[in-house]
Amino acid sequence: MTERLHVHPINPQDRLIQKAADVLKAGGLGLCPTDAGYALVWALNGTEAENRVQRLRQLDSKHPFTLLCRQISEAGRLARLDDPAFRLLRSLTPGPCTFILPASPELPKRLKNSGRSKRRDIGIRLPDHVVVKALLEAMGEPLLSTSLVLPDEDDLASHEAESVAERCLRWVDVMLDAEDCEPGPTSVVDCTGDEPTVVRQGFHPVTL
């Protein structure tokens, strides 16, 4: 039975955040509000949860997922940050922006060997929403995530809590319901080339 935990959008209750974290740590799949819509989230070692996401979104094993991190130093352990990338992260985070970065040697082996791009890139995000930040603190490590872009659900308003619950609750183990959040998608900045490049402008456009 899926747990729908109603949390305060500004002062989320610690016990509910911890309850959701415990579900994810046990290998579960969750829904969590972010600063760019609700997202599917699971633990770094949540292989079965990730398999469920792949089936749900009809993705192959090469599809890259995004790592949600608490701070730049945490991102810097999982991805290689040169000076321009570090300055960009410092100026644009936390916020609704995804950075494509070269993976570092410290990226968990499971993620390195999961068929991601030949360049060994990884998507990194430092979200600016109190609930997902509290969840990350309770986890004590990054979370893997993907947006609610689902087959045959083109009209899904992923930032509206009731719409998300109605359409997606049956697919997950826990939902942190903090009412409606900011719409997505995120902006995407590719930091793997000679110069950082915006490859997608999101709901909140960015300027480099």
Short mmCIF file of C-alpha atoms in Angstrom, two decimals, residues 17-196:
data_model
loop_
_atom_site.label_atom_id
_atom_site.label_comp_id
_atom_site.label_asym_id
_atom_site.label_seq_id
_atom_site.Cartn_x
_atom_site.Cartn_y
_atom_site.Cartn_z
CA ILE A 17 10.59 13.00 6.03
CA GLN A 18 12.38 10.23 7.92
CA LYS A 19 9.55 7.81 7.16
CA ALA A 20 9.95 8.49 3.44
CA ALA A 21 13.73 8.20 3.69
CA ASP A 22 13.37 4.80 5.38
CA VAL A 23 11.22 3.58 2.48
CA LEU A 24 13.83 4.72 -0.05
CA LYS A 25 16.70 3.24 1.95
CA ALA A 26 14.85 -0.08 1.90
CA GLY A 27 14.83 0.01 -1.90
CA GLY A 28 11.50 1.76 -2.46
CA LEU A 29 10.46 4.26 -5.11
CA GLY A 30 9.15 7.69 -4.14
CA LEU A 31 7.52 10.84 -5.43
CA CYS A 32 8.88 14.11 -4.11
CA PRO A 33 8.25 17.79 -4.87
CA THR A 34 11.13 19.79 -6.33
CA ASP A 35 11.59 23.28 -7.72
CA ALA A 36 10.68 21.90 -11.18
CA GLY A 37 7.69 19.63 -10.61
CA TYR A 38 7.32 16.39 -8.72
CA ALA A 39 10.00 13.80 -9.47
CA LEU A 40 10.50 10.07 -9.09
CA VAL A 41 13.32 9.47 -6.59
CA TRP A 42 15.19 6.40 -5.34
CA ALA A 43 18.37 5.52 -3.46
CA LEU A 44 21.77 5.11 -5.10
CA ASN A 45 21.63 1.36 -4.50
CA GLY A 46 17.93 1.08 -5.40
CA THR A 47 18.40 -1.21 -8.39
CA GLU A 48 14.89 -2.64 -8.32
CA ALA A 49 13.35 0.83 -7.97
CA GLU A 50 15.38 1.95 -10.97
CA ASN A 51 14.17 -1.06 -12.96
CA ARG A 52 10.61 -0.06 -12.12
CA VAL A 53 11.29 3.45 -13.39
CA GLN A 54 12.69 2.08 -16.64
CA ARG A 55 9.58 -0.05 -17.15
CA LEU A 56 7.26 2.80 -16.15
CA ARG A 57 8.86 5.31 -18.49
CA GLN A 58 9.66 2.68 -21.15
CA LEU A 59 13.36 3.54 -21.07
CA ASP A 60 16.33 1.43 -22.02
CA SER A 61 19.26 0.81 -19.69
CA LYS A 62 21.30 3.59 -21.32
CA HIS A 63 18.97 6.37 -20.25
CA PRO A 64 20.81 8.77 -17.91
CA PHE A 65 19.19 9.68 -14.62
CA THR A 66 19.95 12.76 -12.55
CA LEU A 67 21.69 12.84 -9.19
CA LEU A 68 20.13 15.16 -6.62
CA CYS A 69 22.82 16.50 -4.30
CA ARG A 70 22.78 18.53 -1.09
CA GLN A 71 25.71 20.83 -1.85
CA ILE A 72 28.43 21.60 -4.39
CA SER A 73 31.05 19.68 -2.44
CA GLU A 74 28.90 16.55 -2.68
CA ALA A 75 28.45 17.09 -6.42
CA GLY A 76 32.20 17.56 -6.72
CA ARG A 77 32.83 14.07 -5.37
CA LEU A 78 30.64 12.46 -8.03
CA ALA A 79 31.50 14.70 -10.99
CA ARG A 80 34.62 16.52 -12.14
CA LEU A 81 34.22 20.26 -11.69
CA ASP A 82 36.64 22.53 -13.52
CA ASP A 83 36.74 26.23 -12.63
CA PRO A 84 34.03 27.38 -15.09
CA ALA A 85 31.69 24.58 -13.99
CA PHE A 86 32.31 25.32 -10.31
CA ARG A 87 31.54 29.02 -10.83
CA LEU A 88 28.35 28.14 -12.70
CA LEU A 89 27.14 25.81 -9.98
CA ARG A 90 27.92 28.40 -7.37
CA SER A 91 25.91 31.06 -9.24
CA LEU A 92 22.94 28.92 -10.37
CA THR A 93 22.41 26.60 -7.40
CA PRO A 94 20.35 25.73 -5.58
CA GLY A 95 17.81 26.05 -8.35
CA PRO A 96 15.93 24.35 -11.19
CA CYS A 97 18.97 23.64 -13.35
CA THR A 98 20.57 20.33 -14.35
CA PHE A 99 24.29 20.24 -15.12
CA ILE A 100 25.80 17.59 -17.39
CA LEU A 101 29.28 16.95 -16.03
CA PRO A 102 32.08 14.42 -16.54
CA ALA A 103 31.77 11.64 -13.99
CA SER A 104 34.46 11.38 -11.34
CA PRO A 105 36.23 8.16 -10.30
CA GLU A 106 34.16 8.25 -7.09
CA LEU A 107 30.87 7.78 -8.92
CA PRO A 108 29.45 4.48 -7.61
CA LYS A 109 30.42 1.53 -9.80
CA ARG A 110 26.79 0.57 -10.37
CA LEU A 111 26.17 3.92 -12.04
CA LYS A 112 29.37 3.80 -14.07
CA ASN A 113 28.49 0.37 -15.42
CA SER A 114 24.83 1.00 -16.17
CA GLY A 115 25.27 1.78 -19.84
CA ARG A 116 25.41 5.56 -19.67
CA SER A 117 27.04 7.57 -22.45
CA LYS A 118 30.50 6.68 -23.69
CA ARG A 119 31.76 10.00 -22.34
CA ARG A 120 30.87 8.89 -18.82
CA ASP A 121 28.79 11.99 -18.13
CA ILE A 122 26.35 12.44 -15.28
CA GLY A 123 23.47 14.83 -14.63
CA ILE A 124 23.77 16.75 -11.35
CA ARG A 125 21.13 18.90 -9.68
CA LEU A 126 21.01 20.88 -6.44
CA PRO A 127 17.27 21.49 -6.04
CA ASP A 128 15.81 24.47 -4.23
CA HIS A 129 12.76 23.05 -2.47
CA VAL A 130 12.66 22.61 1.29
CA VAL A 131 11.03 19.16 1.17
CA VAL A 132 13.47 17.50 -1.21
CA LYS A 133 16.37 19.15 0.62
CA ALA A 134 15.08 17.73 3.90
CA LEU A 135 14.76 14.31 2.28
CA LEU A 136 18.35 14.48 1.02
CA GLU A 137 19.54 15.35 4.53
CA ALA A 138 17.62 12.40 5.95
CA MET A 139 19.14 10.10 3.33
CA GLY A 140 22.66 11.37 4.05
CA GLU A 141 23.59 10.87 0.40
CA PRO A 142 22.41 11.86 -3.08
CA LEU A 143 19.25 10.49 -4.65
CA LEU A 144 18.71 9.34 -8.20
CA SER A 145 15.78 11.02 -9.90
CA THR A 146 13.84 11.49 -13.08
CA SER A 147 11.00 13.76 -14.10
CA LEU A 148 7.41 12.64 -14.55
CA VAL A 149 7.49 12.37 -18.33
CA LEU A 150 5.40 9.25 -18.82
CA PRO A 151 4.05 7.42 -21.87
CA ASP A 152 0.39 8.20 -22.59
CA GLU A 153 0.37 10.89 -19.89
CA ASP A 154 1.05 13.95 -22.04
CA ASP A 155 -1.38 16.12 -20.08
CA LEU A 156 0.06 15.28 -16.65
CA ALA A 157 0.64 18.49 -14.69
CA SER A 158 3.68 17.28 -12.75
CA HIS A 159 3.69 20.32 -10.45
CA GLU A 160 0.12 19.79 -9.21
CA ALA A 161 0.09 17.45 -6.23
CA GLU A 162 -3.45 16.17 -6.72
CA SER A 163 -2.90 15.42 -10.38
CA VAL A 164 0.35 13.61 -9.60
CA ALA A 165 -1.29 11.57 -6.85
CA GLU A 166 -4.27 10.65 -9.01
CA ARG A 167 -2.15 9.47 -11.95
CA CYS A 168 1.06 8.19 -10.36
CA LEU A 169 0.48 7.16 -6.74
CA ARG A 170 -0.18 3.53 -7.68
CA TRP A 171 3.32 3.19 -9.17
CA VAL A 172 5.35 4.20 -6.11
CA ASP A 173 5.82 3.18 -2.49
CA VAL A 174 5.70 6.63 -0.90
CA MET A 175 4.73 10.18 -1.89
CA LEU A 176 5.74 13.31 -0.02
CA ASP A 177 2.75 15.52 -0.76
CA ALA A 178 3.67 19.15 -0.11
CA GLU A 179 0.89 20.64 -2.23
CA ASP A 180 1.67 22.19 -5.62
CA CYS A 181 5.23 23.16 -6.49
CA GLU A 182 7.00 25.13 -9.21
CA PRO A 183 6.53 23.74 -12.75
CA GLY A 184 9.32 22.21 -14.79
CA PRO A 185 11.28 21.35 -16.71
CA THR A 186 14.72 22.31 -15.47
CA SER A 187 17.15 24.18 -17.64
CA VAL A 188 20.03 21.95 -18.76
CA VAL A 189 23.63 23.15 -19.01
CA ASP A 190 26.25 20.93 -20.66
CA CYS A 191 29.62 21.42 -18.97
CA THR A 192 31.48 18.64 -20.81
CA GLY A 193 32.78 20.75 -23.70
CA ASP A 194 35.23 23.61 -23.99
CA GLU A 195 32.57 26.09 -22.84
CA PRO A 196 29.38 25.52 -20.83
#
